């Protein structure tokens, strides 16, 4: 029923969902700090949902999904989970996070579709676990699955119980520039307090860009709000002191530390990453990492040189992606040196562009 982060391996994604599987992987990377915690497996969710009739009326979505959520929350949490929660420390608070089996996929991210709760006191954890299970049937989650062709009864939810850290700053880093797609530029968004404000779009963030170990750009935002932990549990919005509103969130040294962490995580997963981080206790914690799904794929090369690719298909007015057989056929018959990415053929013209004569 329960798996500690340190024992989770990629094959257990059906048990712990996408977020849980990646937290397990992150906790095994040397030099990466992840707040300690565990996953309540999808087997528990399946037992809960077995007591609930899943009937969705598209003509009355709000009422039908509301009934499903109420039914899920009325089912008693298993005694084994209650005992595990009873062992949590009264001195700490916790993040209770949803982790679905369909999230961070190449065709659909599902980011933010299910609910998560921060700064939860021990006596509220059981209630939040039930609310996480129920959030698989919010209106937005149901509509999103409908739009992407997912069967509601085949998506399962794990719940993450994680010790809360109270950051002085938090944010997101992309190991490839999300605007230009440049794989050599790492982009950092940073704000004061919890990352909830930044992820939710409540505040402007500082932005720092690092290329090959050098900070090449800084944009310091006018920051008026931060989200912080409330003494009674949960979070509150708080106004930032005027003398700090235009202060950089990160020092150059901290930017370089994040750059090193980001490149290490990217190398582990073997593809560009979208990473959530927080700065607390004098160091960085990583609370999530997922693939950047919006980047267009690039041809695989054996070097770190710059390349310029032109689409052969577009030159021939073949604008759609090709099937593997078609790609294979063209590569067998052409004398030109072509490469593939995203179901299309390309030629590399970097050499011609770099020659003065051409």
Short mmCIF file of C-alpha atoms in Angstrom, two decimals:
data_model
loop_
_atom_site.label_atom_id
_atom_site.label_comp_id
_atom_site.label_asym_id
_atom_site.label_seq_id
_atom_site.Cartn_x
_atom_site.Cartn_y
_atom_site.Cartn_z
CA UNK A 1 0.00 0.00 0.00
CA UNK A 2 2.89 2.36 0.71
CA UNK A 3 6.22 2.79 -1.10
CA UNK A 4 9.03 5.04 0.15
CA UNK A 5 10.60 7.23 -2.55
CA UNK A 6 13.95 5.46 -2.21
CA UNK A 7 12.54 2.05 -3.21
CA UNK A 8 10.47 3.23 -6.20
CA UNK A 9 11.81 2.27 -9.63
CA UNK A 10 10.52 3.28 -13.11
CA UNK A 11 8.69 -0.02 -13.56
CA UNK A 12 6.41 0.93 -10.66
CA UNK A 13 4.84 3.90 -12.44
CA UNK A 14 1.45 2.09 -12.55
CA UNK A 15 1.62 1.94 -8.74
CA UNK A 16 2.80 5.48 -7.98
CA UNK A 17 1.85 7.57 -11.04
CA UNK A 18 4.11 9.86 -13.05
CA UNK A 19 4.96 12.32 -10.27
CA UNK A 20 5.71 9.56 -7.75
CA UNK A 21 7.91 7.63 -10.20
CA UNK A 22 9.97 10.73 -10.93
CA UNK A 23 10.36 11.63 -7.26
CA UNK A 24 11.65 8.10 -6.74
CA UNK A 25 14.17 8.55 -9.56
CA UNK A 26 15.25 11.99 -8.32
CA UNK A 27 15.85 10.68 -4.79
CA UNK A 28 18.39 8.21 -6.19
CA UNK A 29 20.50 10.82 -8.04
CA UNK A 30 23.65 11.60 -6.06
CA UNK A 31 23.75 15.23 -4.98
CA UNK A 32 20.01 15.86 -5.51
CA UNK A 33 18.01 16.66 -2.38
CA UNK A 34 14.34 15.64 -2.39
CA UNK A 35 12.09 16.24 0.66
CA UNK A 36 11.52 12.82 2.23
CA UNK A 37 8.22 11.05 1.71
CA UNK A 38 6.29 8.10 0.34
CA UNK A 39 3.51 7.18 -2.08
CA UNK A 40 0.17 5.61 -1.23
CA UNK A 41 -0.15 3.30 -4.21
CA UNK A 42 -2.86 3.18 -6.86
CA UNK A 43 -3.92 -0.21 -5.45
CA UNK A 44 -5.48 1.69 -2.54
CA UNK A 45 -7.29 4.03 -4.94
CA UNK A 46 -8.64 1.01 -6.87
CA UNK A 47 -10.03 -0.42 -3.63
CA UNK A 48 -11.69 2.92 -2.84
CA UNK A 49 -13.15 3.44 -6.33
CA UNK A 50 -14.60 -0.09 -6.34
CA UNK A 51 -17.25 1.25 -3.93
CA UNK A 52 -18.21 4.13 -6.25
CA UNK A 53 -20.44 4.16 -9.33
CA UNK A 54 -18.73 6.15 -12.11
CA UNK A 55 -21.58 7.70 -14.08
CA UNK A 56 -20.75 10.92 -15.92
CA UNK A 57 -23.57 12.94 -17.44
CA UNK A 58 -22.03 15.25 -20.06
CA UNK A 59 -25.21 17.34 -20.07
CA UNK A 60 -24.93 17.93 -16.33
CA UNK A 61 -21.21 17.60 -15.72
CA UNK A 62 -21.01 19.68 -12.53
CA UNK A 63 -23.66 17.65 -10.70
CA UNK A 64 -22.49 14.21 -11.84
CA UNK A 65 -18.81 14.83 -11.07
CA UNK A 66 -19.76 16.38 -7.74
CA UNK A 67 -21.67 13.21 -6.81
CA UNK A 68 -18.66 11.05 -7.72
CA UNK A 69 -16.32 13.17 -5.60
CA UNK A 70 -18.70 13.06 -2.64
CA UNK A 71 -18.99 9.27 -2.96
CA UNK A 72 -15.19 8.85 -3.01
CA UNK A 73 -14.76 11.02 0.08
CA UNK A 74 -17.41 9.05 1.93
CA UNK A 75 -15.42 5.79 1.64
CA UNK A 76 -13.32 5.10 4.73
CA UNK A 77 -9.55 5.33 4.29
CA UNK A 78 -8.00 1.86 4.90
CA UNK A 79 -6.73 1.21 8.42
CA UNK A 80 -3.16 0.57 7.18
CA UNK A 81 -3.03 4.11 5.77
CA UNK A 82 -4.50 5.59 8.96
CA UNK A 83 -1.78 3.80 10.99
CA UNK A 84 0.97 5.07 8.67
CA UNK A 85 -0.27 8.65 8.98
CA UNK A 86 -0.41 8.25 12.78
CA UNK A 87 3.37 7.71 12.72
CA UNK A 88 4.00 11.13 11.15
CA UNK A 89 5.62 13.75 13.37
CA UNK A 90 3.40 16.34 15.05
CA UNK A 91 6.28 18.82 14.71
CA UNK A 92 6.22 18.83 10.88
CA UNK A 93 3.65 19.68 8.26
CA UNK A 94 3.26 17.91 4.94
CA UNK A 95 2.59 18.30 1.25
CA UNK A 96 -0.19 15.94 0.13
CA UNK A 97 0.10 15.63 -3.66
CA UNK A 98 -1.78 13.82 -6.40
CA UNK A 99 0.13 11.58 -8.81
CA UNK A 100 -1.93 10.11 -11.66
CA UNK A 101 -0.90 7.22 -13.91
CA UNK A 102 -1.65 9.43 -16.94
CA UNK A 103 0.53 12.52 -16.54
CA UNK A 104 3.72 13.95 -18.05
CA UNK A 105 3.03 12.04 -21.27
CA UNK A 106 4.43 13.05 -24.68
CA UNK A 107 0.95 13.98 -25.94
CA UNK A 108 -0.69 15.24 -22.74
CA UNK A 109 0.92 16.66 -19.60
CA UNK A 110 -2.12 16.58 -17.23
CA UNK A 111 -0.21 19.21 -15.21
CA UNK A 112 -2.41 20.72 -12.49
CA UNK A 113 -5.45 18.61 -13.35
CA UNK A 114 -5.57 16.90 -9.95
CA UNK A 115 -5.39 18.65 -6.57
CA UNK A 116 -2.43 18.92 -4.21
CA UNK A 117 -2.23 20.54 -0.78
CA UNK A 118 0.68 22.29 0.96
CA UNK A 119 1.49 22.82 4.65
CA UNK A 120 -1.00 20.20 5.85
CA UNK A 121 -1.01 19.47 9.58
CA UNK A 122 -0.90 15.83 10.67
CA UNK A 123 -4.55 15.76 11.80
CA UNK A 124 -5.67 16.96 8.34
CA UNK A 125 -3.65 14.49 6.24
CA UNK A 126 -6.33 11.75 6.04
CA UNK A 127 -8.95 14.24 4.83
CA UNK A 128 -6.56 15.59 2.17
CA UNK A 129 -5.77 12.07 0.94
CA UNK A 130 -9.47 11.52 0.22
CA UNK A 131 -9.70 14.91 -1.47
CA UNK A 132 -6.77 14.00 -3.73
CA UNK A 133 -8.52 10.79 -4.80
CA UNK A 134 -11.73 12.73 -5.42
CA UNK A 135 -9.90 15.37 -7.50
CA UNK A 136 -9.51 12.82 -10.30
CA UNK A 137 -13.16 13.70 -10.99
CA UNK A 138 -13.14 17.48 -10.95
CA UNK A 139 -14.85 18.98 -13.99
CA UNK A 140 -11.57 20.16 -15.49
CA UNK A 141 -9.91 16.75 -15.07
CA UNK A 142 -12.87 14.94 -16.65
CA UNK A 143 -13.02 17.36 -19.61
CA UNK A 144 -9.25 17.10 -20.13
CA UNK A 145 -9.42 13.28 -20.28
CA UNK A 146 -12.39 13.46 -22.65
CA UNK A 147 -10.46 15.79 -24.96
CA UNK A 148 -7.43 13.47 -25.01
CA UNK A 149 -9.34 10.19 -25.34
CA UNK A 150 -8.58 8.67 -21.91
CA UNK A 151 -11.00 6.22 -20.31
CA UNK A 152 -12.00 7.62 -16.88
CA UNK A 153 -11.98 4.16 -15.33
CA UNK A 154 -8.44 3.36 -16.58
CA UNK A 155 -6.66 6.33 -14.99
CA UNK A 156 -5.60 5.74 -11.37
CA UNK A 157 -4.25 7.97 -8.62
CA UNK A 158 -1.44 7.61 -6.13
CA UNK A 159 -1.14 10.09 -3.25
CA UNK A 160 2.24 11.47 -2.19
CA UNK A 161 2.88 12.34 1.45
CA UNK A 162 5.98 14.51 1.62
CA UNK A 163 7.61 16.46 4.44
CA UNK A 164 7.06 20.17 3.92
CA UNK A 165 10.01 22.50 3.42
CA UNK A 166 9.58 26.25 3.89
CA UNK A 167 11.57 27.98 1.15
CA UNK A 168 12.81 31.54 1.05
CA UNK A 169 12.55 31.25 -2.74
CA UNK A 170 11.21 28.78 -5.29
CA UNK A 171 10.68 28.45 -8.99
CA UNK A 172 11.03 26.48 -12.19
CA UNK A 173 14.05 25.77 -14.34
CA UNK A 174 14.00 24.54 -17.92
CA UNK A 175 17.15 22.82 -19.16
CA UNK A 176 16.30 24.02 -22.68
CA UNK A 177 15.00 27.50 -23.44
CA UNK A 178 11.19 27.03 -23.65
CA UNK A 179 10.83 30.03 -26.00
CA UNK A 180 13.58 29.40 -28.55
CA UNK A 181 14.06 25.65 -28.03
CA UNK A 182 17.83 26.17 -27.65
CA UNK A 183 19.14 23.10 -25.80
CA UNK A 184 22.28 24.95 -24.69
CA UNK A 185 20.40 27.67 -22.80
CA UNK A 186 19.04 26.90 -19.33
CA UNK A 187 16.20 29.19 -18.19
CA UNK A 188 15.36 29.83 -14.51
CA UNK A 189 12.18 31.49 -13.20
CA UNK A 190 12.40 32.50 -9.53
CA UNK A 191 10.18 34.16 -6.95
CA UNK A 192 10.13 34.69 -3.19
CA UNK A 193 8.23 32.24 -0.97
CA UNK A 194 6.53 29.08 -2.18
CA UNK A 195 6.49 28.21 -5.87
CA UNK A 196 2.68 28.01 -5.81
CA UNK A 197 2.38 31.71 -6.69
CA UNK A 198 4.71 31.42 -9.66
CA UNK A 199 3.23 28.18 -11.04
CA UNK A 200 -0.28 29.59 -10.65
CA UNK A 201 0.62 32.78 -12.52
CA UNK A 202 -0.14 35.03 -9.53
CA UNK A 203 3.18 36.88 -9.64
CA UNK A 204 5.88 37.99 -12.04
CA UNK A 205 9.12 36.07 -11.72
CA UNK A 206 12.76 36.92 -12.12
CA UNK A 207 14.24 35.18 -15.15
CA UNK A 208 17.86 34.12 -15.51
CA UNK A 209 19.42 32.43 -18.54
CA UNK A 210 22.62 30.40 -18.41
CA UNK A 211 24.52 29.20 -21.47
CA UNK A 212 27.46 26.84 -21.18
CA UNK A 213 28.28 27.94 -17.63
CA UNK A 214 27.81 31.69 -18.19
CA UNK A 215 24.84 33.83 -17.13
CA UNK A 216 23.87 35.54 -20.38
CA UNK A 217 20.67 37.33 -19.32
CA UNK A 218 18.87 38.58 -16.20
CA UNK A 219 15.39 40.05 -15.97
CA UNK A 220 14.51 41.22 -12.46
CA UNK A 221 10.74 41.50 -12.03
CA UNK A 222 8.73 43.88 -9.87
CA UNK A 223 7.53 41.41 -7.23
CA UNK A 224 4.64 42.47 -5.01
CA UNK A 225 3.25 39.16 -3.65
CA UNK A 226 4.54 35.91 -2.26
CA UNK A 227 2.75 32.78 -1.06
CA UNK A 228 3.87 31.56 2.37
CA UNK A 229 2.83 28.87 4.84
CA UNK A 230 0.03 29.87 7.20
CA UNK A 231 0.36 29.15 10.91
CA UNK A 232 -2.98 27.32 10.96
CA UNK A 233 -2.07 25.18 7.93
CA UNK A 234 -2.37 25.78 4.21
CA UNK A 235 -0.98 28.86 2.50
CA UNK A 236 -1.68 32.58 2.37
CA UNK A 237 -0.70 35.45 0.07
CA UNK A 238 1.54 38.05 1.62
CA UNK A 239 2.76 41.42 0.37
CA UNK A 240 6.52 41.67 -0.12
CA UNK A 241 8.30 44.51 1.67
CA UNK A 242 8.86 47.44 -0.69
CA UNK A 243 12.63 47.35 -0.27
CA UNK A 244 12.67 43.74 -1.55
CA UNK A 245 10.24 44.06 -4.46
CA UNK A 246 12.98 44.79 -7.01
CA UNK A 247 15.70 42.74 -5.33
CA UNK A 248 17.06 39.76 -7.32
CA UNK A 249 15.73 36.49 -5.92
CA UNK A 250 18.95 34.58 -6.74
CA UNK A 251 22.63 35.41 -6.60
CA UNK A 252 24.92 34.51 -9.50
CA UNK A 253 26.36 31.68 -7.41
CA UNK A 254 22.88 30.27 -6.78
CA UNK A 255 22.04 30.48 -10.51
CA UNK A 256 25.15 28.43 -11.29
CA UNK A 257 24.25 25.87 -8.61
CA UNK A 258 20.82 25.45 -10.22
CA UNK A 259 22.47 25.16 -13.63
CA UNK A 260 24.64 22.30 -12.36
CA UNK A 261 21.66 20.55 -10.74
CA UNK A 262 19.55 20.96 -13.87
CA UNK A 263 22.22 19.52 -16.17
CA UNK A 264 22.75 16.58 -13.82
CA UNK A 265 19.01 15.80 -13.78
CA UNK A 266 18.76 16.22 -17.56
CA UNK A 267 21.67 13.79 -18.07
CA UNK A 268 20.00 11.24 -15.78
CA UNK A 269 16.69 11.30 -17.66
CA UNK A 270 18.32 11.70 -21.07
CA UNK A 271 16.14 14.58 -22.29
CA UNK A 272 15.40 18.27 -21.50
CA UNK A 273 13.58 18.75 -18.20
CA UNK A 274 11.04 21.10 -16.60
CA UNK A 275 12.15 21.14 -12.93
CA UNK A 276 10.47 22.59 -9.83
CA UNK A 277 12.93 23.69 -7.13
CA UNK A 278 12.95 25.51 -3.81
CA UNK A 279 15.70 27.19 -1.80
CA UNK A 280 15.64 26.32 1.90
CA UNK A 281 18.13 25.61 4.69
CA UNK A 282 20.95 27.08 2.62
CA UNK A 283 20.53 24.69 -0.31
CA UNK A 284 18.25 23.61 -3.12
CA UNK A 285 15.54 20.94 -2.94
CA UNK A 286 14.02 19.43 -6.06
CA UNK A 287 10.29 18.74 -5.76
CA UNK A 288 9.49 17.68 -9.34
CA UNK A 289 11.02 17.04 -12.75
CA UNK A 290 9.21 16.21 -15.98
CA UNK A 291 10.07 16.21 -19.69
CA UNK A 292 9.54 19.47 -21.58
CA UNK A 293 6.75 18.26 -23.86
CA UNK A 294 6.57 21.40 -26.01
CA UNK A 295 10.06 21.11 -27.52
CA UNK A 296 10.21 19.97 -31.13
CA UNK A 297 12.52 16.93 -31.44
CA UNK A 298 15.94 17.44 -33.00
CA UNK A 299 18.08 14.92 -34.91
CA UNK A 300 20.52 12.97 -32.75
CA UNK A 301 24.18 13.94 -33.24
CA UNK A 302 27.44 12.72 -31.76
CA UNK A 303 28.86 16.21 -31.19
CA UNK A 304 28.00 19.44 -29.39
CA UNK A 305 28.32 21.69 -32.45
CA UNK A 306 25.58 23.98 -33.72
CA UNK A 307 23.48 22.59 -36.57
CA UNK A 308 20.98 24.13 -38.99
CA UNK A 309 18.40 21.76 -40.46
CA UNK A 310 16.14 22.33 -43.47
CA UNK A 311 13.05 20.21 -43.98
CA UNK A 312 13.25 18.22 -47.20
CA UNK A 313 9.51 17.50 -47.12
CA UNK A 314 8.51 21.14 -46.87
CA UNK A 315 10.74 21.95 -49.84
CA UNK A 316 8.68 19.39 -51.80
CA UNK A 317 5.39 20.69 -50.31
CA UNK A 318 5.05 17.50 -48.23
CA UNK A 319 4.07 19.23 -44.99
CA UNK A 320 2.72 16.25 -43.01
CA UNK A 321 4.88 13.89 -40.99
CA UNK A 322 5.84 10.68 -42.79
CA UNK A 323 5.33 7.13 -41.57
CA UNK A 324 8.41 5.05 -40.64
CA UNK A 325 8.25 3.03 -43.88
CA UNK A 326 8.29 6.20 -45.98
CA UNK A 327 11.23 7.62 -44.01
CA UNK A 328 13.14 4.35 -44.37
CA UNK A 329 12.45 4.24 -48.13
CA UNK A 330 13.74 7.77 -48.74
CA UNK A 331 16.87 7.19 -46.63
CA UNK A 332 17.64 4.03 -48.64
CA UNK A 333 17.24 5.67 -52.04
CA UNK A 334 18.73 9.16 -51.64
CA UNK A 335 22.45 9.87 -52.11
CA UNK A 336 22.10 12.95 -49.86
CA UNK A 337 22.97 12.80 -46.17
CA UNK A 338 19.60 13.13 -44.49
CA UNK A 339 18.47 12.76 -40.91
CA UNK A 340 15.06 12.41 -39.24
CA UNK A 341 13.18 14.11 -36.42
CA UNK A 342 9.47 14.30 -35.64
CA UNK A 343 8.57 12.09 -38.61
CA UNK A 344 10.28 14.39 -41.12
CA UNK A 345 13.47 14.36 -43.22
CA UNK A 346 16.11 17.07 -42.84
CA UNK A 347 19.43 18.04 -44.36
CA UNK A 348 22.11 19.75 -42.27
CA UNK A 349 23.28 22.97 -43.98
CA UNK A 350 25.47 24.28 -41.17
CA UNK A 351 28.67 23.64 -43.14
CA UNK A 352 27.40 25.53 -46.18
CA UNK A 353 26.18 28.44 -44.06
CA UNK A 354 29.50 28.72 -42.26
CA UNK A 355 31.56 28.82 -45.48
CA UNK A 356 32.13 32.44 -46.72
CA UNK A 357 31.70 31.46 -50.38
CA UNK A 358 28.24 29.95 -49.90
#
